[in-house]
């Protein structure tokens, strides 16, 4: 996807996110945000419709710019643990939600079926094909999405914790009737929200319309038994962009010098008194190769240290 398309999803992540822990007011600490996966799914649905690829199975891989240095995020449909606790303790809020009606302002208003741009128009008989949207006019779709997101962002300003939980509940109760809808509806009718639990944050989401998306900038997450086995998800299950390309882009000259010295100390600490010149030479080569691979290859702006290391 081109920059115009990616910018829509970068904007959406910011607009559709809120704190995973609503009661956490600490500053200068690493925080986790939850992004509304249902609303994000709707944006992807409009993209699929715009490109007329709903007859195929599609996987979208996102690599958006990080929101901030100490901010992580994941996708979730439903409530976080702190939202459930707030809702459980506030009977007035529960009653207000049960008496609520559908409100279109709480849903992204992105119209489908306007100025479509069929992606496979040039090769409609292809079963499997790599196609880029860079060369296509995505301006209409991008403009519609950004306008809808900007309106949605204005409506979110100044909302209290109770307002956030109320609006999320209304979206679920008056949105798509699925498993989450049934669980929330049943829980609200009980006195103690029985059966309502927080879903895991995730960086992968499977939509209802033959598409899924993977966000390489979200997480990382680890689920499953601590011992391991089938179905276990670890932090290495998806490529970590921040530790590969991202790490290369962010390191400064001073940090690079420090990392090189650390690597040298680590590599040579294994030598005792009984060593040969050839061992030292091989160790030096190891150090410089490792440093060059991690901090020099692929940089747009070369460090002074890299110029000598890559020779």
Short mmCIF file of C-alpha atoms in Angstrom, two decimals:
data_model
loop_
_atom_site.label_atom_id
_atom_site.label_comp_id
_atom_site.label_asym_id
_atom_site.label_seq_id
_atom_site.Cartn_x
_atom_site.Cartn_y
_atom_site.Cartn_z
CA UNK A 1 0.00 0.00 0.00
CA UNK A 2 1.14 3.54 -0.68
CA UNK A 3 1.79 6.34 1.81
CA UNK A 4 -1.69 7.79 1.26
CA UNK A 5 -3.32 4.55 2.39
CA UNK A 6 -0.92 3.98 5.28
CA UNK A 7 -1.49 7.52 6.58
CA UNK A 8 -5.19 6.71 6.99
CA UNK A 9 -4.41 3.77 9.27
CA UNK A 10 -1.80 5.75 11.22
CA UNK A 11 -4.44 8.41 11.86
CA UNK A 12 -7.02 5.75 12.75
CA UNK A 13 -4.75 4.12 15.35
CA UNK A 14 -4.45 7.45 17.20
CA UNK A 15 -8.13 8.37 16.95
CA UNK A 16 -9.54 4.92 17.81
CA UNK A 17 -7.28 4.30 20.81
CA UNK A 18 -7.60 4.93 24.53
CA UNK A 19 -5.67 3.82 27.61
CA UNK A 20 -5.85 0.13 28.39
CA UNK A 21 -5.86 1.07 32.09
CA UNK A 22 -8.25 4.00 32.54
CA UNK A 23 -7.25 4.63 36.15
CA UNK A 24 -3.50 4.78 35.47
CA UNK A 25 -2.50 8.45 35.78
CA UNK A 26 1.25 7.95 36.04
CA UNK A 27 3.44 10.17 33.87
CA UNK A 28 6.73 9.33 32.15
CA UNK A 29 5.87 5.63 32.31
CA UNK A 30 5.42 3.12 29.52
CA UNK A 31 1.72 2.90 28.69
CA UNK A 32 -0.45 0.52 26.67
CA UNK A 33 -3.28 1.72 24.44
CA UNK A 34 -6.18 -0.36 23.17
CA UNK A 35 -7.36 0.32 19.62
CA UNK A 36 -11.00 -0.37 18.73
CA UNK A 37 -10.69 -3.35 16.40
CA UNK A 38 -14.35 -3.17 15.30
CA UNK A 39 -13.97 0.37 13.98
CA UNK A 40 -10.61 -0.50 12.42
CA UNK A 41 -12.24 -3.50 10.75
CA UNK A 42 -14.84 -1.16 9.24
CA UNK A 43 -12.08 0.96 7.66
CA UNK A 44 -10.52 -2.14 6.10
CA UNK A 45 -13.96 -3.18 4.90
CA UNK A 46 -14.36 0.12 3.03
CA UNK A 47 -10.89 -0.36 1.51
CA UNK A 48 -11.81 -3.86 0.32
CA UNK A 49 -15.00 -2.46 -1.19
CA UNK A 50 -13.17 0.45 -2.83
CA UNK A 51 -10.69 -1.92 -4.48
CA UNK A 52 -13.40 -4.48 -5.28
CA UNK A 53 -11.41 -7.40 -3.86
CA UNK A 54 -14.13 -8.86 -1.62
CA UNK A 55 -14.24 -12.07 -3.68
CA UNK A 56 -10.62 -12.85 -2.76
CA UNK A 57 -8.99 -13.64 0.59
CA UNK A 58 -6.79 -10.68 1.57
CA UNK A 59 -4.14 -10.14 4.21
CA UNK A 60 -3.02 -6.57 4.94
CA UNK A 61 0.36 -6.08 6.60
CA UNK A 62 0.80 -2.70 8.30
CA UNK A 63 4.01 -1.10 9.49
CA UNK A 64 2.81 2.29 10.77
CA UNK A 65 5.06 4.83 12.47
CA UNK A 66 5.19 4.37 16.26
CA UNK A 67 2.81 6.59 18.23
CA UNK A 68 5.56 7.46 20.71
CA UNK A 69 8.71 6.11 22.33
CA UNK A 70 7.02 4.86 25.49
CA UNK A 71 3.64 4.01 23.98
CA UNK A 72 2.61 0.49 22.96
CA UNK A 73 -0.75 -0.55 21.60
CA UNK A 74 -2.86 -3.50 20.57
CA UNK A 75 -6.30 -4.20 19.13
CA UNK A 76 -9.34 -5.28 21.11
CA UNK A 77 -13.10 -5.55 20.71
CA UNK A 78 -14.80 -5.23 24.06
CA UNK A 79 -13.68 -3.92 27.42
CA UNK A 80 -10.35 -3.83 29.24
CA UNK A 81 -10.06 -5.07 32.83
CA UNK A 82 -10.14 -1.52 34.24
CA UNK A 83 -13.25 -0.67 32.18
CA UNK A 84 -15.05 -3.78 33.44
CA UNK A 85 -14.18 -2.87 37.04
CA UNK A 86 -15.44 0.68 36.56
CA UNK A 87 -18.66 -0.60 35.00
CA UNK A 88 -19.20 -3.21 37.73
CA UNK A 89 -18.94 -0.56 40.46
CA UNK A 90 -21.24 1.94 38.74
CA UNK A 91 -24.84 0.68 38.72
CA UNK A 92 -26.10 4.02 37.39
CA UNK A 93 -23.87 3.65 34.35
CA UNK A 94 -25.13 0.10 33.80
CA UNK A 95 -28.74 1.30 33.84
CA UNK A 96 -27.91 4.16 31.48
CA UNK A 97 -26.36 1.72 29.00
CA UNK A 98 -29.35 -0.64 29.13
CA UNK A 99 -31.68 2.29 28.36
CA UNK A 100 -29.50 3.56 25.51
CA UNK A 101 -30.44 3.70 21.84
CA UNK A 102 -28.29 3.47 18.73
CA UNK A 103 -26.32 6.66 18.01
CA UNK A 104 -24.81 7.04 14.55
CA UNK A 105 -22.27 9.57 15.85
CA UNK A 106 -20.52 6.73 17.70
CA UNK A 107 -19.74 4.90 14.46
CA UNK A 108 -17.35 5.94 11.71
CA UNK A 109 -19.35 7.31 8.80
CA UNK A 110 -17.48 6.08 5.73
CA UNK A 111 -19.73 5.47 2.75
CA UNK A 112 -19.18 2.44 0.56
CA UNK A 113 -19.69 2.08 -3.19
CA UNK A 114 -18.46 5.54 -4.23
CA UNK A 115 -15.77 6.02 -6.93
CA UNK A 116 -14.49 2.46 -6.65
CA UNK A 117 -11.08 1.56 -8.12
CA UNK A 118 -11.04 -2.21 -8.95
CA UNK A 119 -7.56 -3.44 -8.06
CA UNK A 120 -7.55 -6.43 -10.44
CA UNK A 121 -9.17 -4.66 -13.39
CA UNK A 122 -6.08 -5.18 -15.57
CA UNK A 123 -5.82 -8.91 -14.80
CA UNK A 124 -9.22 -10.14 -13.58
CA UNK A 125 -8.47 -13.80 -14.25
CA UNK A 126 -5.41 -13.97 -12.01
CA UNK A 127 -5.93 -16.32 -9.07
CA UNK A 128 -2.87 -15.18 -7.12
CA UNK A 129 -1.05 -11.96 -7.82
CA UNK A 130 0.98 -9.27 -6.11
CA UNK A 131 -0.54 -5.88 -6.76
CA UNK A 132 0.44 -2.47 -5.48
CA UNK A 133 -1.90 0.44 -4.86
CA UNK A 134 0.91 3.00 -5.27
CA UNK A 135 0.01 3.58 -8.92
CA UNK A 136 -3.73 3.87 -8.23
CA UNK A 137 -5.80 6.91 -7.34
CA UNK A 138 -6.70 6.32 -3.69
CA UNK A 139 -7.47 9.99 -3.05
CA UNK A 140 -11.27 9.60 -2.81
CA UNK A 141 -11.09 6.76 -0.28
CA UNK A 142 -8.33 8.44 1.73
CA UNK A 143 -10.21 11.74 1.89
CA UNK A 144 -13.46 10.09 3.04
CA UNK A 145 -11.66 8.17 5.79
CA UNK A 146 -9.67 11.14 7.06
CA UNK A 147 -12.77 13.35 7.19
CA UNK A 148 -14.69 10.69 9.13
CA UNK A 149 -11.78 10.16 11.54
CA UNK A 150 -11.39 13.92 12.13
CA UNK A 151 -15.10 14.23 13.04
CA UNK A 152 -14.81 11.22 15.32
CA UNK A 153 -11.74 12.72 16.99
CA UNK A 154 -13.59 15.95 17.79
CA UNK A 155 -16.39 13.98 19.46
CA UNK A 156 -13.88 12.21 21.71
CA UNK A 157 -12.37 15.38 23.16
CA UNK A 158 -12.92 15.93 26.87
CA UNK A 159 -14.63 12.59 27.50
CA UNK A 160 -14.61 11.21 31.06
CA UNK A 161 -13.80 7.60 31.93
CA UNK A 162 -17.52 6.92 32.32
CA UNK A 163 -18.25 8.45 28.91
CA UNK A 164 -15.62 6.24 27.27
CA UNK A 165 -17.12 3.08 28.78
CA UNK A 166 -20.69 4.17 27.97
CA UNK A 167 -19.93 4.88 24.32
CA UNK A 168 -18.02 1.62 23.89
CA UNK A 169 -20.96 -0.30 25.39
CA UNK A 170 -23.44 1.46 23.07
CA UNK A 171 -21.26 0.61 20.06
CA UNK A 172 -21.25 -3.06 21.06
CA UNK A 173 -24.96 -3.31 21.98
CA UNK A 174 -26.20 -1.46 18.90
CA UNK A 175 -23.56 -2.62 16.45
CA UNK A 176 -22.94 -5.99 14.86
CA UNK A 177 -24.72 -8.80 16.67
CA UNK A 178 -21.87 -11.21 17.36
CA UNK A 179 -20.45 -13.17 20.31
CA UNK A 180 -19.13 -10.05 22.07
CA UNK A 181 -22.54 -8.39 21.69
CA UNK A 182 -24.29 -11.38 23.29
CA UNK A 183 -21.81 -11.58 26.17
CA UNK A 184 -22.07 -7.86 27.01
CA UNK A 185 -25.86 -7.85 26.74
CA UNK A 186 -26.17 -10.89 29.01
CA UNK A 187 -23.63 -9.51 31.52
CA UNK A 188 -25.43 -6.17 31.83
CA UNK A 189 -28.66 -7.96 32.69
CA UNK A 190 -26.97 -9.73 35.58
CA UNK A 191 -26.19 -7.92 38.82
CA UNK A 192 -22.42 -8.48 38.80
CA UNK A 193 -21.56 -8.53 35.05
CA UNK A 194 -21.22 -12.30 35.18
CA UNK A 195 -19.32 -13.79 32.24
CA UNK A 196 -17.76 -10.48 31.14
CA UNK A 197 -13.98 -10.74 30.79
CA UNK A 198 -11.28 -8.65 29.11
CA UNK A 199 -10.10 -10.01 25.77
CA UNK A 200 -6.36 -10.14 25.05
CA UNK A 201 -4.81 -7.25 23.17
CA UNK A 202 -3.58 -8.47 19.79
CA UNK A 203 -1.64 -7.34 16.73
CA UNK A 204 -3.58 -9.60 14.33
CA UNK A 205 -7.26 -9.32 13.48
CA UNK A 206 -9.44 -11.47 11.21
CA UNK A 207 -12.39 -9.62 9.70
CA UNK A 208 -15.77 -11.02 8.77
CA UNK A 209 -15.36 -10.24 5.06
CA UNK A 210 -12.50 -12.50 3.92
CA UNK A 211 -9.69 -10.27 5.11
CA UNK A 212 -7.25 -10.07 7.98
CA UNK A 213 -4.67 -7.51 9.02
CA UNK A 214 -1.34 -7.75 10.80
CA UNK A 215 0.24 -4.74 12.50
CA UNK A 216 4.00 -5.10 12.87
CA UNK A 217 4.21 -1.97 15.05
CA UNK A 218 1.72 -3.23 17.65
CA UNK A 219 2.67 -5.31 20.68
CA UNK A 220 4.69 -7.42 21.04
CA UNK A 221 2.46 -9.92 22.84
CA UNK A 222 2.95 -13.35 24.37
CA UNK A 223 0.12 -15.75 25.13
CA UNK A 224 -0.32 -19.40 25.98
CA UNK A 225 1.26 -21.87 28.43
CA UNK A 226 4.58 -20.79 29.89
CA UNK A 227 6.11 -24.19 29.08
CA UNK A 228 5.34 -23.98 25.37
CA UNK A 229 3.51 -26.13 22.86
CA UNK A 230 1.01 -25.83 20.02
CA UNK A 231 -0.78 -22.49 19.79
CA UNK A 232 1.74 -20.61 21.94
CA UNK A 233 2.36 -17.03 20.89
CA UNK A 234 5.71 -15.44 21.73
CA UNK A 235 7.24 -12.02 21.17
CA UNK A 236 9.14 -13.50 18.21
CA UNK A 237 6.06 -14.84 16.39
CA UNK A 238 6.03 -11.74 14.17
CA UNK A 239 9.02 -9.69 12.92
CA UNK A 240 9.96 -6.93 15.35
CA UNK A 241 10.55 -3.90 13.15
CA UNK A 242 11.80 -1.77 16.06
CA UNK A 243 14.64 -4.22 16.70
CA UNK A 244 15.69 -4.44 13.04
CA UNK A 245 15.07 -1.51 10.71
CA UNK A 246 13.81 0.77 13.49
CA UNK A 247 16.85 0.19 15.66
CA UNK A 248 19.16 1.09 12.76
CA UNK A 249 17.34 4.34 12.13
CA UNK A 250 17.33 5.54 15.73
CA UNK A 251 20.85 4.89 17.01
CA UNK A 252 23.04 8.02 17.35
CA UNK A 253 26.81 8.36 16.88
CA UNK A 254 27.41 8.32 20.65
CA UNK A 255 25.12 5.31 21.15
CA UNK A 256 26.84 3.48 18.31
CA UNK A 257 30.27 4.04 19.88
CA UNK A 258 28.99 2.79 23.23
CA UNK A 259 27.39 -0.30 21.64
CA UNK A 260 30.64 -1.10 19.80
CA UNK A 261 32.65 -0.90 23.01
CA UNK A 262 30.10 -3.09 24.81
CA UNK A 263 30.33 -5.68 22.04
CA UNK A 264 34.12 -5.65 22.18
CA UNK A 265 34.13 -6.14 25.96
CA UNK A 266 31.59 -8.95 25.71
CA UNK A 267 33.45 -10.77 22.93
CA UNK A 268 36.90 -10.55 24.55
CA UNK A 269 35.74 -11.40 28.08
CA UNK A 270 35.81 -15.10 27.12
CA UNK A 271 39.59 -15.07 26.57
CA UNK A 272 41.85 -16.20 29.37
CA UNK A 273 45.62 -15.84 29.47
CA UNK A 274 46.13 -18.66 26.93
CA UNK A 275 45.22 -17.19 23.57
CA UNK A 276 46.88 -16.60 20.18
CA UNK A 277 47.05 -13.68 17.78
CA UNK A 278 44.80 -15.50 15.33
CA UNK A 279 42.10 -15.84 18.03
CA UNK A 280 42.25 -12.09 18.63
CA UNK A 281 41.98 -11.36 14.90
CA UNK A 282 38.97 -13.64 14.46
CA UNK A 283 37.29 -12.10 17.49
CA UNK A 284 37.83 -8.61 16.08
CA UNK A 285 36.28 -9.65 12.78
CA UNK A 286 33.28 -11.09 14.65
CA UNK A 287 32.79 -7.84 16.54
CA UNK A 288 32.91 -5.59 13.49
CA UNK A 289 30.70 -7.88 11.38
CA UNK A 290 28.07 -8.02 14.12
CA UNK A 291 28.18 -4.26 14.69
CA UNK A 292 27.97 -3.50 10.95
CA UNK A 293 25.00 -5.82 10.47
CA UNK A 294 23.03 -4.41 13.41
CA UNK A 295 23.82 -0.70 13.15
CA UNK A 296 25.17 0.14 9.67
CA UNK A 297 23.53 -1.89 6.92
CA UNK A 298 20.45 -0.15 5.53
CA UNK A 299 20.97 3.25 7.17
CA UNK A 300 19.90 6.27 5.15
CA UNK A 301 22.44 8.48 6.94
CA UNK A 302 25.74 6.73 7.61
CA UNK A 303 27.54 7.09 10.93
CA UNK A 304 31.22 7.92 10.91
CA UNK A 305 31.87 4.63 12.74
CA UNK A 306 30.16 2.70 9.94
CA UNK A 307 32.39 4.08 7.21
CA UNK A 308 35.41 2.31 8.67
CA UNK A 309 33.52 -0.77 9.79
CA UNK A 310 32.03 -1.54 6.37
CA UNK A 311 35.39 -1.44 4.53
#
